[in-house]
Structures are given as C-alpha cells and as structure tokens.
mmCIF file of C-alpha atoms and ligand atoms in Angstrom:
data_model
loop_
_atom_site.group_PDB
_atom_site.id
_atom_site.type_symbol
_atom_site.label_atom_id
_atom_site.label_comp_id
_atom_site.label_asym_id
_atom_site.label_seq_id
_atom_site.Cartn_x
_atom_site.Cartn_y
_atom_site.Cartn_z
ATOM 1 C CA UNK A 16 36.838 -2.898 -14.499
ATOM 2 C CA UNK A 17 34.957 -5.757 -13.627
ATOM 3 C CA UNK A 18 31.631 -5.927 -12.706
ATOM 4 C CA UNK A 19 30.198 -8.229 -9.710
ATOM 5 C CA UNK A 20 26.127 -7.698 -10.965
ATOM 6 C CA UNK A 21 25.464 -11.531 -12.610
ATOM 7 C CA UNK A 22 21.768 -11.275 -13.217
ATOM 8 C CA UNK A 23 22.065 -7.946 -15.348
ATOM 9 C CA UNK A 24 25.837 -9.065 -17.038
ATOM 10 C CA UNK A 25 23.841 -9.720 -20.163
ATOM 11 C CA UNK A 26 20.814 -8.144 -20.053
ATOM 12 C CA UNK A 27 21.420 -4.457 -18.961
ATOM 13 C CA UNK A 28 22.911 -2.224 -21.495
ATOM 14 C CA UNK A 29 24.430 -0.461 -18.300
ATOM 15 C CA UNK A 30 26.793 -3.200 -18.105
ATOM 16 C CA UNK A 31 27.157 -4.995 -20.902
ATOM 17 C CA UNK A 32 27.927 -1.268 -22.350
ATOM 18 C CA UNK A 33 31.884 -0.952 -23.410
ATOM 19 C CA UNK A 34 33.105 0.815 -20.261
ATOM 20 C CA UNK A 35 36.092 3.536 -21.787
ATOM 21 C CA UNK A 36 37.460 4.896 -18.154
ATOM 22 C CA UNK A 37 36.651 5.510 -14.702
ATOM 23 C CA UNK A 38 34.892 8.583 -14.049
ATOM 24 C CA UNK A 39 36.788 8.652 -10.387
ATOM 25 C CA UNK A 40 39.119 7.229 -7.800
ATOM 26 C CA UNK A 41 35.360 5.975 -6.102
ATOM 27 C CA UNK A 42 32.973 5.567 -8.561
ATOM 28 C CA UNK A 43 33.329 3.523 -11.740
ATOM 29 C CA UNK A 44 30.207 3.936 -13.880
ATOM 30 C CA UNK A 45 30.062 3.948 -18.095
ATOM 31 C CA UNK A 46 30.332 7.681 -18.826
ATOM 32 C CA UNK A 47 27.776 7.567 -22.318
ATOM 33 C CA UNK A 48 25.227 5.245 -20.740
ATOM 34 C CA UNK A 49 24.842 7.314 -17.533
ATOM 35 C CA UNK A 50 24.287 10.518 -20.161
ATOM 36 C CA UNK A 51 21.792 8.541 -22.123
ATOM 37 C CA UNK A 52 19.828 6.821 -18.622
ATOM 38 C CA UNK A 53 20.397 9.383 -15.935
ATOM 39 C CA UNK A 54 17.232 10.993 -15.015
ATOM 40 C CA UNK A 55 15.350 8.201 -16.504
ATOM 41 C CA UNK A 56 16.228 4.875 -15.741
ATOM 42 C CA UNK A 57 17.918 2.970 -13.566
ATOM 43 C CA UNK A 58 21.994 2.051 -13.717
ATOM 44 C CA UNK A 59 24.177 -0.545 -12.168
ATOM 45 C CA UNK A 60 27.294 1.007 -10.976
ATOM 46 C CA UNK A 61 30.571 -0.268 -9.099
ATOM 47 C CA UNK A 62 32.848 1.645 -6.210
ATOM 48 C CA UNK A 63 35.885 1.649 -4.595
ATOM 49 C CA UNK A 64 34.231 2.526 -0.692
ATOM 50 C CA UNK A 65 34.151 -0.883 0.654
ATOM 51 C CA UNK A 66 37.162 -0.404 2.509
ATOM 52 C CA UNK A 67 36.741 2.855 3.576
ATOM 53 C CA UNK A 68 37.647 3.425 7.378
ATOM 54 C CA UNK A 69 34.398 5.849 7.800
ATOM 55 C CA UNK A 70 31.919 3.207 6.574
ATOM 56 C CA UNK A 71 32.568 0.723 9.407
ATOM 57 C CA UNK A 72 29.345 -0.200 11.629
ATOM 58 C CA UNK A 73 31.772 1.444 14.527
ATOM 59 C CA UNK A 74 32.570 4.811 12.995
ATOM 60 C CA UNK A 75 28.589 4.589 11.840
ATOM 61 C CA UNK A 76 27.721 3.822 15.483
ATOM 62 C CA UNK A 77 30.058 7.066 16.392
ATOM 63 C CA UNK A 78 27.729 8.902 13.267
ATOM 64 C CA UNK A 79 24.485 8.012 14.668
ATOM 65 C CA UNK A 80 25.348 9.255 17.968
ATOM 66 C CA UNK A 81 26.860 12.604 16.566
ATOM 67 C CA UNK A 82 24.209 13.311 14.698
ATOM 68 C CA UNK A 83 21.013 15.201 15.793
ATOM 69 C CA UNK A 84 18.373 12.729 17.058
ATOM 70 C CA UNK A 85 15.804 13.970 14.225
ATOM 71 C CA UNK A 86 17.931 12.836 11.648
ATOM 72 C CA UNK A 87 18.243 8.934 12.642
ATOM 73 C CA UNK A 88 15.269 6.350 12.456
ATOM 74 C CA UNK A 89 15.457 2.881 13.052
ATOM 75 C CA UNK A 90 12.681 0.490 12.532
ATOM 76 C CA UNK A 91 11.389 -3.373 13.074
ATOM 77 C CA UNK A 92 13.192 -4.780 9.847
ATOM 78 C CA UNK A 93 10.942 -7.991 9.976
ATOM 79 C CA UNK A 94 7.716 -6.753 7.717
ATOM 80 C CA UNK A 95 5.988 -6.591 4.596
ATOM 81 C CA UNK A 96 6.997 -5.353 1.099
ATOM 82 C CA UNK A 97 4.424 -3.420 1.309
ATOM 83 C CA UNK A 98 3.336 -0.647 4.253
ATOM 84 C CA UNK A 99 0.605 1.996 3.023
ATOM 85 C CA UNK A 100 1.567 4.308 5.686
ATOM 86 C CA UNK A 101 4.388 5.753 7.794
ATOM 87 C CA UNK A 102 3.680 3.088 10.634
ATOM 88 C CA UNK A 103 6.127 0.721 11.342
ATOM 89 C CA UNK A 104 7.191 -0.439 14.775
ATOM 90 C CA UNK A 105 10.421 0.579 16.251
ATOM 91 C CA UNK A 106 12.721 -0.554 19.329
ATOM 92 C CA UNK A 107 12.785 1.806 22.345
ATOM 93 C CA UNK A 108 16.996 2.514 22.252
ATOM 94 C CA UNK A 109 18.867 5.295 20.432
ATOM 95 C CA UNK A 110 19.782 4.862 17.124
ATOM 96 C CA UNK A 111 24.098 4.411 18.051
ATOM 97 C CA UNK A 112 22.482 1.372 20.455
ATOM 98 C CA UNK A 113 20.775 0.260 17.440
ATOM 99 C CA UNK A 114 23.665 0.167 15.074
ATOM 100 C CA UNK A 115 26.101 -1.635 17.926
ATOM 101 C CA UNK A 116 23.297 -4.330 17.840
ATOM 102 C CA UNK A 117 22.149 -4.548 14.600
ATOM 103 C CA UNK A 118 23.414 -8.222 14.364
ATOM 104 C CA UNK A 119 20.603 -8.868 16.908
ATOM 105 C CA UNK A 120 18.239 -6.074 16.856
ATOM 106 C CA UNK A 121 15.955 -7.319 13.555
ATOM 107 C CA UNK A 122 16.157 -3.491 12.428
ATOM 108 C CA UNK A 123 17.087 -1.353 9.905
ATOM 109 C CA UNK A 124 18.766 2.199 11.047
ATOM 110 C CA UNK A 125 18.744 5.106 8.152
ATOM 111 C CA UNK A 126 21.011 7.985 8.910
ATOM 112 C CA UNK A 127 19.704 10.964 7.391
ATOM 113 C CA UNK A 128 22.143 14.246 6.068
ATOM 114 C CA UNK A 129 25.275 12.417 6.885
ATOM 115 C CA UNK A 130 26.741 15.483 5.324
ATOM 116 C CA UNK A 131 26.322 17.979 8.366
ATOM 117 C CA UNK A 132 29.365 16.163 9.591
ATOM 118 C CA UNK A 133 32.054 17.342 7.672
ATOM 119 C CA UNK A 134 34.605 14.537 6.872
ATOM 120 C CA UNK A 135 31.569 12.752 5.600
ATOM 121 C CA UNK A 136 30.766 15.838 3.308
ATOM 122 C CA UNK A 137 33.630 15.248 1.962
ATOM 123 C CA UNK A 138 33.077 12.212 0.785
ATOM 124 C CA UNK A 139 29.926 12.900 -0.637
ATOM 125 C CA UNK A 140 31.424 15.300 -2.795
ATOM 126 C CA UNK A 141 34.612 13.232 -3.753
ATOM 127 C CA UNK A 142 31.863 10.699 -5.349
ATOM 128 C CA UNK A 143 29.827 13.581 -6.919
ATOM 129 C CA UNK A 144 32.299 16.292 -8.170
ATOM 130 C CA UNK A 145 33.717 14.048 -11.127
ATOM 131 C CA UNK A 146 30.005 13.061 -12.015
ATOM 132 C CA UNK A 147 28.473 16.225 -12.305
ATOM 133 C CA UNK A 148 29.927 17.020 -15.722
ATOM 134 C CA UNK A 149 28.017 14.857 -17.327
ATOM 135 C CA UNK A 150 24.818 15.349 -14.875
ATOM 136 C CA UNK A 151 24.992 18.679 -15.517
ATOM 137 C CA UNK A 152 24.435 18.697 -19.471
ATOM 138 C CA UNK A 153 20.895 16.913 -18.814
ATOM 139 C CA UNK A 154 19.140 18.610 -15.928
ATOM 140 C CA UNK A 155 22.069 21.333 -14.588
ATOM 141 C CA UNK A 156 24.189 21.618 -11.045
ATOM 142 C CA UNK A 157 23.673 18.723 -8.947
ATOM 143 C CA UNK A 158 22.678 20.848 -5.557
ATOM 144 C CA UNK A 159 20.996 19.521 -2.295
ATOM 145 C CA UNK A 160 23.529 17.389 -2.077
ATOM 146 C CA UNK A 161 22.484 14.379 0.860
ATOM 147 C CA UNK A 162 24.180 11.525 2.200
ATOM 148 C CA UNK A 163 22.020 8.398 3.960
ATOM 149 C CA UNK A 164 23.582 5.324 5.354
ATOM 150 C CA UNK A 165 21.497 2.346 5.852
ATOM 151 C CA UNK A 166 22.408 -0.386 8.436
ATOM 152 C CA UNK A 167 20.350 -3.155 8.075
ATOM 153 C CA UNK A 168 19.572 -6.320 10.228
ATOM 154 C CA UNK A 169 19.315 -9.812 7.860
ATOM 155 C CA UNK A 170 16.816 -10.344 5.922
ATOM 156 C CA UNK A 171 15.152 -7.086 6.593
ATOM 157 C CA UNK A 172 13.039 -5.473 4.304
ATOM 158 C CA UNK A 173 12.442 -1.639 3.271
ATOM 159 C CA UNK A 174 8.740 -1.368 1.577
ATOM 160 C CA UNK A 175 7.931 -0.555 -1.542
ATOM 161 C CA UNK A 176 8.356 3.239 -1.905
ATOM 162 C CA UNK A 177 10.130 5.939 -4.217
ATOM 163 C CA UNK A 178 12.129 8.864 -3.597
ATOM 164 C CA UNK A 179 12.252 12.409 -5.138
ATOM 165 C CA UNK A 180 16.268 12.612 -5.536
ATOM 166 C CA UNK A 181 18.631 11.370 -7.566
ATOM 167 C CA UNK A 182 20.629 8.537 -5.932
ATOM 168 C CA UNK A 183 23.392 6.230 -5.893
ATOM 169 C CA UNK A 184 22.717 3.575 -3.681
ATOM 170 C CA UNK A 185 26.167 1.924 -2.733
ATOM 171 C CA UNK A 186 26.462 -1.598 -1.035
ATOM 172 C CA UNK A 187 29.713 -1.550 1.526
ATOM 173 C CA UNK A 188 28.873 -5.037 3.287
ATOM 174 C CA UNK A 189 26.286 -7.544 3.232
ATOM 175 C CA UNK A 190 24.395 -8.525 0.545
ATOM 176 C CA UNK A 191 20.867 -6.499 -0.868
ATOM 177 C CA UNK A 192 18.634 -6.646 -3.787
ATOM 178 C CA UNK A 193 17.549 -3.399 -5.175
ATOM 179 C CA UNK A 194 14.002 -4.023 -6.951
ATOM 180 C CA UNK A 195 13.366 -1.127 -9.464
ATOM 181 C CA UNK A 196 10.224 -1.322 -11.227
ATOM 182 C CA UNK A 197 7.534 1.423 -12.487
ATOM 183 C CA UNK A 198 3.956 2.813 -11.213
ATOM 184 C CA UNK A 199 1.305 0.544 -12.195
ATOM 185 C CA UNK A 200 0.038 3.485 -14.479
ATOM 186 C CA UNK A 201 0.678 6.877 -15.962
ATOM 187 C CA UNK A 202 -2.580 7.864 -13.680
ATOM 188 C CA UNK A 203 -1.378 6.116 -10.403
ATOM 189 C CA UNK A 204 2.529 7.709 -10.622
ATOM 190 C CA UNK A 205 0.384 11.499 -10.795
ATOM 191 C CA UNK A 206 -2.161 10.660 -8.166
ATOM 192 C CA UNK A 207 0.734 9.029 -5.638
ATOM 193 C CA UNK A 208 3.229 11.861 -6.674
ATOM 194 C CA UNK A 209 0.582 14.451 -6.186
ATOM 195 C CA UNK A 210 -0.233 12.774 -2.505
ATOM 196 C CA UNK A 211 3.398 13.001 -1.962
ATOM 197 C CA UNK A 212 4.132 16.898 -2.581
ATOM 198 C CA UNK A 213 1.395 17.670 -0.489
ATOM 199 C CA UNK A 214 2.745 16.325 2.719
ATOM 200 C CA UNK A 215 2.000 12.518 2.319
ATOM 201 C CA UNK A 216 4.811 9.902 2.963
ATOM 202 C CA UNK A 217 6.624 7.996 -0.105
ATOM 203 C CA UNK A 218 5.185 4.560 0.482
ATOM 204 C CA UNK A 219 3.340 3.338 -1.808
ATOM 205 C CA UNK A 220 -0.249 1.319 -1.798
ATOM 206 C CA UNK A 221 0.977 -1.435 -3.943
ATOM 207 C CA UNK A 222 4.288 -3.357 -5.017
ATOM 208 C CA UNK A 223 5.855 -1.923 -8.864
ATOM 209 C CA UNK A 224 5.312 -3.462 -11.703
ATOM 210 C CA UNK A 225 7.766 -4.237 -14.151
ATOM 211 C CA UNK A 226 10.765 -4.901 -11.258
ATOM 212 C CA UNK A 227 14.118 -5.621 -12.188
ATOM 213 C CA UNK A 228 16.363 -6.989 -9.650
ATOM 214 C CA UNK A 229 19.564 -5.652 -8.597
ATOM 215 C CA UNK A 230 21.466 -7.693 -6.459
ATOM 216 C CA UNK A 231 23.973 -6.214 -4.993
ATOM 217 C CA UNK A 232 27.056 -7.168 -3.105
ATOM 218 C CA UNK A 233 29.957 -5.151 -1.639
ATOM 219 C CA UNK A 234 31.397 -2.829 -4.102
ATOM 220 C CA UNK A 235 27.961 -2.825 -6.402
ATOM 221 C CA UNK A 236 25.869 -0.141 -6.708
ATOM 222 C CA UNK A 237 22.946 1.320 -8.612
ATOM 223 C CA UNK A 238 21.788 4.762 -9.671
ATOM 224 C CA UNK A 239 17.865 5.133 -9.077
ATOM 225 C CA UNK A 240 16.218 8.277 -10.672
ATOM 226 C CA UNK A 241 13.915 10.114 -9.104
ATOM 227 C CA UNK A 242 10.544 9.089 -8.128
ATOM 228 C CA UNK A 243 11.094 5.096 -9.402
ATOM 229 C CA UNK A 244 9.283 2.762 -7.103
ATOM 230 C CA UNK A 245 11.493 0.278 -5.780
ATOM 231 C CA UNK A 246 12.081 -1.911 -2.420
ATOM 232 C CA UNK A 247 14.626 -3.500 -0.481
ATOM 233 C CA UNK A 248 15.319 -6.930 0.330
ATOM 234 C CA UNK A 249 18.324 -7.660 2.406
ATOM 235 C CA UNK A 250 20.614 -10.364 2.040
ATOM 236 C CA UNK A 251 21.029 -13.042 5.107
ATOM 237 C CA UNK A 252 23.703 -11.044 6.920
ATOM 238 C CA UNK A 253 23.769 -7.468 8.682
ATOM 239 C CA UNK A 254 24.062 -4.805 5.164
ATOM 240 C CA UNK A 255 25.741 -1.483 5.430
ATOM 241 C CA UNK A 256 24.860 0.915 2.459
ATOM 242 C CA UNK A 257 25.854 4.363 1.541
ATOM 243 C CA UNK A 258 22.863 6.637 -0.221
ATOM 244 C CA UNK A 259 24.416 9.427 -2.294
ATOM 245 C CA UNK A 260 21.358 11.596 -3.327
ATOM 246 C CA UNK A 261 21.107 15.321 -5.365
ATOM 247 C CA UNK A 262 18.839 17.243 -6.718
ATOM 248 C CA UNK A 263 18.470 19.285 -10.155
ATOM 249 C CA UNK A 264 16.520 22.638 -11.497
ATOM 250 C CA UNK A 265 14.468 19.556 -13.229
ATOM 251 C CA UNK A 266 13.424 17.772 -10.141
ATOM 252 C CA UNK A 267 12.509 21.269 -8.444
ATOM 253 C CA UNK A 268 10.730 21.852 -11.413
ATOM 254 C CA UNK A 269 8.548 18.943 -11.153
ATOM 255 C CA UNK A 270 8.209 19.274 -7.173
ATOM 256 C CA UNK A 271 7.034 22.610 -7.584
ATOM 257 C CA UNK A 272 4.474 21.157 -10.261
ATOM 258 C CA UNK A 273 3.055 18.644 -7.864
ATOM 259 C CA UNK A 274 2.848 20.776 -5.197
ATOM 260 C CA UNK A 275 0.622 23.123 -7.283
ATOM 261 C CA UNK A 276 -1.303 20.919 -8.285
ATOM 262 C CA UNK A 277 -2.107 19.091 -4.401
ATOM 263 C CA UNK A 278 -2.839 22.720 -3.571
ATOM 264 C CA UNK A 279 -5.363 22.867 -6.629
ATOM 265 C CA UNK A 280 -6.965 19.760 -5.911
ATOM 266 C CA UNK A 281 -7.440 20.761 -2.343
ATOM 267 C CA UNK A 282 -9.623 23.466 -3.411
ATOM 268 C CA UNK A 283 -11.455 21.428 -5.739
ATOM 269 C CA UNK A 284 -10.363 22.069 -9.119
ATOM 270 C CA UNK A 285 -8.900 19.114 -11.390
ATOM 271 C CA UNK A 286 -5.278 20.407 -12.448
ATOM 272 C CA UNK A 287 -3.214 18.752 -15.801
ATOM 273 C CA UNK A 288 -0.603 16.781 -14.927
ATOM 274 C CA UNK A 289 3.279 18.082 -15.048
ATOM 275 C CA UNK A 290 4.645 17.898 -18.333
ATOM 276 C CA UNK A 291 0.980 18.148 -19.644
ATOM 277 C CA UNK A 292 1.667 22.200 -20.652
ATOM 278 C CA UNK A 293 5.202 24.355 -20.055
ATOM 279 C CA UNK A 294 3.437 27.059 -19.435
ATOM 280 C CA UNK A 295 0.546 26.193 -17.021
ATOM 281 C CA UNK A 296 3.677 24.621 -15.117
ATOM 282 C CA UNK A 297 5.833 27.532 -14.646
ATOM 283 C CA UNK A 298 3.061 29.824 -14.013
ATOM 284 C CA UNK A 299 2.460 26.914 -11.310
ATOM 285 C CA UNK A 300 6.151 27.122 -9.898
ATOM 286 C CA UNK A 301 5.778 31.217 -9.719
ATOM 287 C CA UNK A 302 2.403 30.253 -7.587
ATOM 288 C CA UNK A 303 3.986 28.121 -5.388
ATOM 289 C CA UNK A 304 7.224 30.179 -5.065
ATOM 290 C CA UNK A 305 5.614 33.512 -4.254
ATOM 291 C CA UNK A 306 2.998 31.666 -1.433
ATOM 292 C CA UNK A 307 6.111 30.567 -0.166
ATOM 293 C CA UNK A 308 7.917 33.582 0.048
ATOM 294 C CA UNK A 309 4.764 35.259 1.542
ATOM 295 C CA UNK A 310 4.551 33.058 3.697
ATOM 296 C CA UNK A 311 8.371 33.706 5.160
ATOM 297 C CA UNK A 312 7.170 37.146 5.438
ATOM 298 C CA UNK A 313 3.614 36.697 7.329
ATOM 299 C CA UNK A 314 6.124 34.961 9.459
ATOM 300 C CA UNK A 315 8.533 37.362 9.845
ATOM 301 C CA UNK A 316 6.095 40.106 10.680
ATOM 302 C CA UNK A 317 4.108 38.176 12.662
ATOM 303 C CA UNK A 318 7.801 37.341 14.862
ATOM 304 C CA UNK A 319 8.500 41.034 15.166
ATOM 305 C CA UNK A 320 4.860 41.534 16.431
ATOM 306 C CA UNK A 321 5.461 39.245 19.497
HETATM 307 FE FE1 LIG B 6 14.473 4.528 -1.451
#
C-alpha cells in the first residue's frame, strides 16, 4: 500500500517498516510496528475514509447540529502555538453555522463523542474492532471508545497540548501537520500531568521539544499515544479530520495515579511519581476509587434526603 507521508518515507521505522497486510477495509497500518510503538510512540498510518459520504463538511454540519450543544466548540483559529490556558476567543453562532462557514469563519470546530450518534458509532468501531487484537496484548480491551471531528479554517492553529487517550488522528481533506514531540523533562511531564488530573486543562506552558513533523494529507494519518505533547498547524485550505480515541486498564491506571497524587499535593505532602513504586500506585487507585464511590453515595443519600 502506498504511503503519501514524504518527510518520514525514510526516516520513520513506521513506514519504511515492510508492511505484510492490511489490518482492515479502513485502516492500513504495519501490524509488528504498531505492537512494538503503540502506547509509546507515535505512528504514521494510512485510511481508506476520504471518501466516505458521512465525513463531508455537510453531513458534519447535519452532526454538529444533532449533537448536544455541550459537546461542540469552535474557536478563533488565528493564534499562537502556544495558549497557557483554556482562553481562546470564539464567534457568537452555533457550531452547524460554524461548520457551513468554515471557509470564511477563521475557526476551528471540534465535535466531541461523535459516537452518541449511532451510524457514526459504527464507524468508530469498524476502524477499531480489527485493531484491538493487537492493542489488546499490550495494555488490554480498548474501552471508552470516542470519536472527534475537527473542521478547521486555513491556516489555523491548535496549541500545543496533549491528550490522555489513545488516538488515531485521520486527515479526510485539507492538508495538516501533526507536530509530536516530548515534555521538556521527566519533572515537567509529572508536574503538567499532575495539574491535569486534578481538573486543569491540557495546554501546555511551553512548545515540545524534540517535534517531529507529520504532514498529513487526505488519506494520512497518525497514531498519537497518550499524553504526547503535540500541536496543529493547518494547511492553506479548510481541513476536515476524524479523531479515533480509546482508552486501556493502563491509561486508567496512570489517571488514577495522577489523580492521587494532585489530591496528595493539595494537602501538602510530596507524592512519588507513577511508575516510581507498583504498590504505592495501586494502593493510590483503591484511594481514589473508594472516595469516588463514597462520594456517589453521599450523593445518593443526600438526593433521597431532599
Ligand atoms: Fe490533541
């Protein structure tokens, strides 16, 4: 199959790897590299979705007006690579105005848990079910399975940021560059992961280091795993991309972990890292899991009270 990814043809053993079959009618990724990168670094991928009659900016207009309001956001595309914080102007229209103008509205429109509409659930698992064979050796059953399209207006930029899923991130038109890099430090990916899991947003303070470029054009794609720091930079015409995310017992695991740990530094004690001991990490998890299950049952009696 070929592969439409020049600046990595040579470079990236995800490419340049000997590619022995298709793992589906929709994705086409090298089965032994994905085993040996996935949950660790990143992958350039191909599809077969660039065609497909659901992904058109009209049947993603019809989306964003289906969907619940909470789950669309549309922002001023026009800004910096990087934005500390969670504030970034935004036009006064709903987000189906937004995507029948994105040619002029200098925006970029996310659609969030594309899967509560069913035909689109479906395609979220036609991508994932042949996959999750070989996911599921490393880190177990892909669940939390979530589905994000991003319309974007030229030359729009998404800030440096990272994300705690899993993801393919799928190019259907236009032209983007994926930049995947690393945290400046060991110390910097706890703090801002820390920050994170205890209710902060996922942009980050400063740009990655170490960023390698994916360009990608329709019918490209690139598996990020979780929590690498990356931003967007689209291409000079409107971009449509299709954000396949899941989640693992391992990256629960490690939220839990983090979450812990915000708690512990809240009350002013100086917790180890994740990974730092198994053990002071599960009894972490069982902290965090029985406060939250408390928590559902303060509520609940507190509900029949009233
Ligand atoms: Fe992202």
């Amino acid at each position: 199959m070929p592969i439409a990814c020049p600046m990595h043809r040579f470079d990236d053993p995800a490419i340049s790897a000997p590619r022995t079959h298709d793992l589906s009618d929709l994705l086409d990724i090298g089965p032994s590299t994905f085993a040996d990168r996935y949950g660790s670094a990143p992958i350039a991928v191909r599809h077969h979705l660039v065609d497909h009659p659901l992904l058109t900016v009209e049947r993603l207009a019809e989306l964003a007006d289906e969907l619940p309001a909470e789950k669309t956001e549309h922002n001023l595309g026009n800004i910096s690579t990087v934005v500390a914080d969670a504030e970034v102007p935004s036009l006064e229209v709903s987000a189906g105005e937004v995507a029948r103008t994105i040619e002029t509205s200098q925006s970029w429109l996310i659609l969030r848990n594309i899967e509560l509409v069913p035909r689109y659930k479906a395609l979220l698992d036609a991508c994932l079910d042949e996959v999750e064979p070989i996911a599921g050796r490393k880190e177990g059953p892909m669940g939390g399975r979530e589905g994000f399209v991003f319309l974007s207006a030229p030359n729009s930029i998404t800030p440096s940021h990272f994300d705690p899923e899993h993801n393919f991130l799928l190019q259907i038109r236009g032209t983007k560059t994926m930049n995947v890099g690393e945290f400046q430090d060991e110390a910097m990916e706890h703090r801002e992961l820390e920050r994170y899991y205890g209710g902060g947003h996922s942009n980050m303070p400063s740009e990655p280091r170490a960023i390698v470029p994916y360009p990608l054009e329709p019918g490209d794609g690139v598996y990020v795993p979780p929590h690498a720091p990356h931003f967007v930079q689209n291409g000079p015409a409107v971009s449509v991309s299709l954000s396949i995310t899941w989640r693992t017992p391992v990256t629960e695991r490690r939220a839990l972990a983090y979450q812990a740990n915000a708690r512990l530094r809240r009350m002013r004690l100086t917790p180890k890292p994740p990974g730092t001991s198994p053990t002071a990490d599960r009894v972490k998890e069982a902290a965090v899991l029985t406060n939250r299950a408390l928590n559902r049952r303060i509520k609940r009696v507190r509900g029949a009270a009233n």
